[in-house]
Coordinates of N, CA and C in Angstrom, one line a residue:
M105 N -50.3 23.0 -2.5 CA -51.5 22.9 -1.7 C -51.0 24.6 -0.8
R106 N -51.9 24.9 -0.2 CA -52.0 25.7 0.1 C -52.9 25.6 1.8
M107 N -52.7 25.6 2.9 CA -52.8 25.5 3.7 C -54.0 24.1 3.9
G108 N -53.1 22.8 2.8 CA -54.2 21.9 3.2 C -55.3 21.5 2.2
V109 N -55.6 23.0 1.6 CA -56.2 22.9 0.6 C -56.0 22.8 -0.7
P110 N -56.2 21.5 -2.1 CA -55.0 21.6 -3.3 C -55.4 22.5 -4.6
M111 N -54.6 23.6 -4.6 CA -54.8 24.2 -5.8 C -54.8 24.0 -7.1
V112 N -56.0 24.1 -7.4 CA -56.7 23.6 -8.6 C -56.7 24.4 -9.7
A113 N -55.8 24.3 -10.8 CA -55.4 25.6 -11.9 C -56.8 25.7 -12.5
V114 N -57.4 26.9 -12.5 CA -58.1 27.5 -13.4 C -58.2 28.6 -14.4
S115 N -58.5 27.5 -15.7 CA -58.0 28.2 -17.0 C -57.9 29.1 -17.3
I116 N -57.9 29.9 -18.3 CA -58.5 31.3 -18.7 C -59.6 31.5 -18.9
A117 N -59.8 29.9 -19.8 CA -60.9 29.9 -20.5 C -62.4 29.7 -19.8
D118 N -62.1 28.5 -18.4 CA -63.2 29.2 -17.4 C -63.8 30.3 -16.3
R119 N -62.2 30.5 -16.3 CA -62.4 31.8 -15.4 C -62.8 33.1 -16.2
L120 N -62.7 32.9 -17.9 CA -63.9 34.1 -18.7 C -65.0 33.6 -19.2
L121 N -65.4 32.0 -18.8 CA -66.7 31.2 -18.9 C -67.2 32.2 -17.7
S122 N -67.0 31.7 -16.8 CA -68.2 32.4 -15.5 C -68.2 34.0 -15.5
A123 N -66.9 34.8 -16.0 CA -67.4 36.4 -15.4 C -68.6 36.6 -16.7
T124 N -68.2 36.0 -18.0 CA -69.2 35.8 -19.1 C -70.5 35.5 -18.8
R125 N -70.6 34.5 -17.9 CA -72.1 33.8 -17.4 C -72.8 34.8 -16.3
E126 N -71.7 35.7 -15.4 CA -72.3 36.3 -14.5 C -72.4 37.8 -15.6
D127 N -72.0 38.5 -16.5 CA -72.8 39.3 -17.6 C -73.2 39.1 -18.1
L128 N -73.8 37.4 -18.5 CA -75.2 37.7 -18.9 C -76.6 37.5 -18.0
A129 N -75.9 37.0 -17.2 CA -77.1 37.2 -15.6 C -77.0 39.3 -15.5
R130 N -75.9 39.9 -15.9 CA -76.7 41.1 -15.3 C -77.6 41.7 -16.7
Y131 N -76.7 41.4 -18.1 CA -77.6 41.9 -18.7 C -79.0 40.8 -18.8
E132 N -79.4 40.0 -18.9 CA -81.0 40.1 -19.1 C -81.6 40.5 -17.7
R133 N -81.2 41.3 -16.7 CA -82.2 41.4 -15.5 C -82.0 43.1 -16.1
L134 N -81.0 43.4 -16.7 CA -80.9 44.8 -17.9 C -82.2 44.6 -19.3
L135 N -81.9 44.0 -19.2 CA -83.2 43.8 -20.0 C -84.9 43.5 -19.8
I136 N -84.8 43.3 -18.1 CA -86.1 43.1 -18.2 C -86.7 44.6 -17.2
F137 N -85.4 45.2 -17.2 CA -85.4 46.6 -16.4 C -85.6 48.0 -17.6
C138 N -85.4 47.1 -19.2 CA -85.5 48.2 -20.2 C -87.1 47.8 -20.2
G139 N -87.8 46.4 -20.1 CA -89.1 46.6 -20.0 C -90.0 47.0 -19.3
E140 N -89.2 47.1 -17.7 CA -89.8 47.8 -16.6 C -90.1 49.3 -17.2
E141 N -89.1 49.7 -17.7 CA -89.0 51.3 -17.8 C -89.8 52.0 -19.0
Y142 N -89.6 51.0 -20.3 CA -90.9 51.0 -21.1 C -92.6 51.0 -20.9
R143 N -92.6 49.9 -19.6 CA -94.2 49.6 -19.3 C -94.1 52.0 -18.3
C144 N -93.5 52.0 -17.9 CA -93.7 53.0 -17.1 C -93.6 54.3 -18.2
L145 N -93.1 54.9 -19.1 CA -93.3 55.4 -19.9 C -94.2 55.2 -20.0
S146 N -95.3 54.2 -20.4 CA -96.6 54.2 -21.7 C -97.5 54.3 -20.5
G147 N -97.3 54.8 -19.3 CA -98.5 54.8 -18.2 C -98.3 56.6 -18.1
P148 N -99.3 56.5 -17.1 CA -99.4 57.8 -16.8 C -98.5 58.6 -15.6
N149 N -98.2 57.5 -15.1 CA -97.1 57.7 -13.0 C -95.9 57.5 -13.8
L150 N -95.0 58.0 -13.5 CA -93.9 57.8 -14.1 C -93.1 58.0 -12.2
D151 N -93.6 57.6 -11.1 CA -93.0 57.8 -10.3 C -91.7 56.3 -10.4
A152 N -92.0 55.2 -10.2 CA -91.7 54.3 -10.6 C -89.8 54.9 -11.4
L153 N -90.1 55.7 -12.4 CA -89.2 55.6 -13.1 C -87.5 55.8 -13.0
S154 N -87.3 56.6 -11.6 CA -86.1 56.9 -10.8 C -85.5 56.2 -10.6
S155 N -86.1 55.1 -10.0 CA -85.6 54.0 -9.4 C -85.3 52.4 -10.5
I156 N -86.2 52.6 -11.7 CA -85.6 51.9 -12.7 C -84.4 52.2 -13.0
L157 N -84.4 53.6 -13.3 CA -82.8 54.4 -14.0 C -81.6 53.3 -13.1
D158 N -81.8 54.0 -12.1 CA -80.5 53.9 -10.8 C -80.2 52.4 -10.8
Q159 N -81.6 51.3 -10.9 CA -81.4 50.1 -11.2 C -80.3 49.7 -12.7
K160 N -80.8 50.3 -13.0 CA -80.1 50.1 -14.9 C -78.9 50.7 -15.3
E161 N -78.5 51.5 -14.1 CA -77.1 52.4 -13.9 C -76.2 51.7 -13.5
R162 N -77.3 51.3 -11.9 CA -75.6 49.9 -11.3 C -75.2 48.9 -12.0
L163 N -76.7 47.9 -12.7 CA -76.2 47.2 -13.5 C -75.5 47.5 -14.4
I164 N -75.5 48.2 -15.4 CA -74.1 48.9 -16.1 C -72.9 49.0 -16.0
R165 N -73.1 49.4 -14.4 CA -71.8 50.1 -13.4 C -70.8 48.8 -13.4
E166 N -71.9 48.0 -13.0 CA -71.1 46.1 -12.7 C -70.4 45.7 -13.9
I167 N -71.9 45.6 -14.9 CA -71.3 44.9 -16.2 C -70.0 45.6 -16.7
Q168 N -69.1 47.2 -16.4 CA -68.2 47.6 -16.8 C -66.9 47.4 -15.9
E169 N -67.2 47.2 -14.6 CA -66.4 47.2 -13.9 C -66.2 45.1 -14.2
N170 N -66.7 44.8 -14.4 CA -66.8 42.9 -14.9 C -65.2 42.9 -16.5
S171 N -65.9 43.6 -17.1 CA -65.2 44.0 -18.0 C -64.0 44.4 -17.9
D172 N -63.7 45.5 -17.2 CA -62.2 46.2 -17.0 C -61.6 45.2 -16.0
R173 N -62.3 44.5 -15.0 CA -61.1 43.1 -14.1 C -60.8 41.7 -15.0
H174 N -61.6 41.9 -16.0 CA -61.4 40.6 -17.2 C -60.4 41.1 -18.2
A175 N -60.3 42.0 -18.9 CA -59.7 42.3 -20.1 C -58.2 42.0 -19.9
P176 N -57.6 42.0 -19.2 CA -55.6 41.5 -19.2 C -56.5 39.6 -19.8
L177 N -57.7 38.9 -18.9 CA -57.9 37.4 -19.8 C -58.2 37.4 -21.3
W178 N -59.2 38.4 -21.4 CA -59.3 38.5 -23.2 C -58.4 38.5 -23.5
T179 N -57.0 39.4 -23.3 CA -56.3 40.0 -24.7 C -55.1 39.1 -24.0
R180 N -54.7 37.5 -23.2 CA -54.6 36.5 -23.2 C -55.2 36.1 -23.9
I181 N -56.1 35.4 -24.5 CA -56.7 34.4 -25.0 C -56.6 34.9 -26.4
Q182 N -56.5 36.4 -26.5 CA -56.1 37.2 -27.7 C -55.0 36.5 -28.8
E183 N -54.1 36.3 -27.6 CA -52.5 36.5 -27.8 C -52.2 34.3 -28.5
G184 N -53.1 33.8 -28.0 CA -52.8 32.7 -28.4 C -52.8 31.7 -26.6
E185 N -53.1 32.8 -25.6 CA -51.7 31.8 -24.5 C -53.3 30.7 -24.3
G186 N -53.1 29.7 -23.2 CA -54.4 29.1 -22.8 C -54.9 28.0 -23.8
D187 N -55.2 26.9 -22.7 CA -55.3 26.2 -23.7 C -56.7 25.8 -24.5
E188 N -57.1 24.8 -25.4 CA -58.4 25.2 -26.1 C -59.5 24.8 -25.3
S189 N -59.8 24.2 -24.0 CA -60.3 23.2 -23.5 C -61.1 24.2 -22.8
G190 N -62.2 24.6 -22.8 CA -63.2 25.1 -22.4 C -63.4 26.2 -23.5
M191 N -63.3 26.7 -24.8 CA -63.2 27.8 -25.7 C -64.6 28.1 -26.6
D192 N -64.9 26.5 -26.6 CA -66.8 25.7 -26.7 C -67.6 26.2 -25.6
D193 N -67.3 26.5 -24.5 CA -68.7 27.0 -23.7 C -68.4 28.3 -23.9
L194 N -67.3 29.1 -23.6 CA -66.8 29.8 -23.8 C -67.7 31.3 -25.2
E195 N -67.7 30.3 -25.9 CA -67.8 31.0 -27.5 C -69.6 31.0 -27.3
K196 N -70.2 29.7 -26.8 CA -71.2 30.3 -26.3 C -71.7 31.3 -25.9
A197 N -71.4 30.6 -24.6 CA -71.9 32.4 -23.8 C -71.8 33.8 -24.4
V198 N -70.7 33.8 -24.9 CA -69.9 35.0 -25.3 C -71.2 35.6 -26.5
Q199 N -71.8 33.9 -27.0 CA -73.5 35.0 -28.2 C -74.2 34.6 -27.4
G200 N -74.3 34.3 -26.7 CA -75.5 34.5 -25.4 C -75.8 35.9 -25.2
V201 N -74.3 36.4 -24.9 CA -74.3 38.0 -24.4 C -74.7 38.6 -25.6
L202 N -74.1 38.3 -26.4 CA -74.4 39.7 -28.2 C -76.0 39.4 -27.9
K203 N -76.8 38.3 -28.2 CA -77.5 38.5 -28.7 C -78.7 39.1 -27.3
T204 N -78.3 38.5 -26.4 CA -79.1 39.8 -25.1 C -78.8 41.2 -25.3
V205 N -77.8 41.5 -25.6 CA -77.6 43.5 -26.0 C -78.0 43.7 -27.2
V206 N -78.2 42.2 -28.2 CA -79.0 43.2 -29.8 C -80.5 43.9 -28.8
E207 N -81.1 42.3 -28.0 CA -82.6 43.1 -27.5 C -82.6 43.8 -26.9
I208 N -81.1 44.3 -25.4 CA -81.2 45.5 -25.5 C -81.7 46.9 -25.7
Q209 N -80.8 46.6 -27.1 CA -80.4 48.0 -28.2 C -82.1 47.9 -28.7
A210 N -82.2 47.2 -29.1 CA -83.9 46.9 -29.4 C -84.6 47.6 -28.9
S211 N -84.9 47.6 -27.1 CA -85.4 47.8 -26.4 C -85.5 49.7 -25.8
E212 N -84.3 49.4 -26.1 CA -83.9 51.1 -26.6 C -84.2 52.4 -26.8
A213 N -83.7 51.3 -27.8 CA -84.6 51.8 -29.6 C -86.1 52.4 -29.5
K214 N -87.0 51.5 -28.5 CA -88.4 51.4 -28.2 C -88.6 52.6 -27.2
I215 N -87.9 52.6 -25.9 CA -87.9 53.6 -25.3 C -87.2 54.6 -26.0
A216 N -86.7 55.1 -26.1 CA -86.1 56.2 -26.8 C -87.4 57.0 -27.6
S217 N -87.9 56.0 -28.4 CA -89.2 56.5 -29.6 C -90.2 57.5 -28.3
L218 N -90.4 55.9 -27.6 CA -91.9 56.4 -26.1 C -91.4 57.9 -26.0
A219 N -90.3 57.6 -25.4 CA -89.5 59.2 -25.0 C -89.8 60.6 -25.3
A220 N -89.4 60.7 -26.6 CA -89.8 61.2 -28.1 C -91.0 61.9 -27.8
K221 N -91.3 60.8 -27.8 CA -92.8 61.0 -28.5 C -94.0 61.7 -27.3
R222 N -93.8 61.3 -25.9 CA -94.2 61.5 -24.8 C -93.5 63.0 -24.4
S223 N -92.4 63.5 -24.7 CA -91.8 64.4 -24.9 C -92.9 65.6 -25.7
K224 N -93.2 65.4 -26.9 CA -93.9 66.1 -27.6 C -94.8 67.0 -27.1
E225 N -95.9 65.3 -26.7 CA -97.0 65.2 -26.0 C -97.3 66.5 -25.0
V226 N -95.8 66.0 -24.2 CA -96.0 67.7 -23.0 C -95.3 68.9 -23.6
K227 N -94.6 69.0 -24.7 CA -95.0 70.2 -24.9 C -95.6 70.9 -25.6
K228 N -96.6 70.1 -26.2 CA -98.1 70.3 -26.8 C -99.8 71.0 -25.7
A229 N -98.7 70.1 -24.6 CA -99.9 70.2 -23.8 C -99.4 72.0 -23.1
L230 N -98.2 71.8 -22.8 CA -98.2 73.4 -22.2 C -98.5 74.6 -23.4
G231 N -98.0 74.1 -24.4 CA -98.1 75.1 -25.5 C -99.5 75.7 -25.4
T232 N -100.9 74.2 -25.0 CA -101.8 74.8 -25.1 C -102.5 75.1 -23.5
L233 N -101.4 75.2 -22.3 CA -101.6 76.1 -21.0 C -102.0 76.8 -21.6
S234 N -100.9 77.1 -22.0 CA -100.0 78.7 -22.3 C -100.7 79.7 -23.2
R235 N -101.3 79.2 -23.9 CA -102.7 79.8 -25.0 C -103.9 80.0 -24.4
S236 N -104.1 79.1 -23.7 CA -105.3 79.4 -22.5 C -105.1 80.5 -21.2
G237 N -103.8 80.3 -21.6 CA -103.9 81.2 -20.2 C -103.7 83.4 -21.2
K238 N -103.5 82.7 -21.8 CA -103.6 84.3 -22.4 C -104.8 84.5 -23.0
A239 N -105.8 83.4 -23.1 CA -107.3 83.7 -24.1 C -107.7 84.1 -22.3
L240 N -107.2 83.9 -21.4 CA -108.3 84.1 -20.2 C -107.8 84.7 -19.7
A241 N -106.6 85.8 -19.9 CA -106.3 86.9 -19.3 C -106.9 88.0 -20.5
A242 N -107.4 87.5 -22.1 CA -108.1 88.2 -22.6 C -108.8 89.0 -22.0
Y243 N -109.2 87.9 -21.7 CA -111.3 87.7 -21.2 C -111.5 88.3 -20.3
K244 N -110.2 88.7 -19.0 CA -110.7 89.4 -17.4 C -111.4 90.4 -17.9
P245 N -112.4 90.2 -17.2 CA -112.6 91.3 -16.5 C -112.3 92.7 -15.5
T246 N -111.9 93.7 -16.0 CA -111.4 94.5 -15.7 C -112.7 95.5 -15.1
I247 N -112.0 96.4 -13.9 CA -112.9 97.4 -13.1 C -113.0 98.5 -14.1
T248 N -113.8 99.0 -14.6 CA -113.4 100.2 -15.8 C -114.4 101.6 -15.4
Y249 N -115.1 101.4 -13.8 CA -115.7 103.0 -13.3 C -114.7 103.1 -11.8
A250 N -114.9 104.0 -11.7 CA -114.4 104.0 -10.0 C -115.8 103.9 -8.9
P251 N -115.5 103.5 -7.7 CA -117.3 104.0 -7.4 C -117.4 105.0 -6.7
R252 N -118.8 105.3 -6.5 CA -119.2 106.9 -6.7 C -119.2 107.4 -5.2
F253 N -119.8 106.7 -4.6 CA -119.6 106.5 -2.9 C -118.2 105.6 -1.9
I254 N -117.9 106.6 -1.0 CA -117.3 106.0 -0.6 C -117.5 106.1 1.2
D255 N -118.1 105.0 1.9 CA -118.7 105.3 3.0 C -117.1 105.9 3.5
K256 N -117.3 106.9 4.7 CA -116.5 107.0 6.1 C -117.1 107.0 6.9
K257 N -116.2 106.9 7.9 CA -116.9 107.0 8.7 C -116.2 108.5 10.0
E258 N -116.7 108.6 10.6 CA -116.3 110.0 10.8 C -116.4 110.1 12.9

């Protein structure tokens, strides 16, 4: 008992379950941002893209920090420490994370494909502009005569 509050032993599995549920929520938000990124890349206006990418990066950093913080607990579980209670719930939560990660990977593949397509379109448009500029320069009239009379003020 510490300061009048009874200490409750939280099992390793319960602590990992809590961390895995937090990660699952982050992965689900990440999947939503992937959809927003795809929609942004699909449209003509890319203004929101920077904000979306920043939010995705923040979520990925949070997931990594949570993973690093709980890595020792995963090691203890793998080494057989802890009791078996809560392991079924932990397994279900891990499967939920894995399913969401697979969905994110599929979404990221679609985003990469769309980004490559958009990049080709931009390169093609720039090439067309370059050729158009050269064509305009070729047809630009030049002054081929010198003026015959020059007005001079005396």
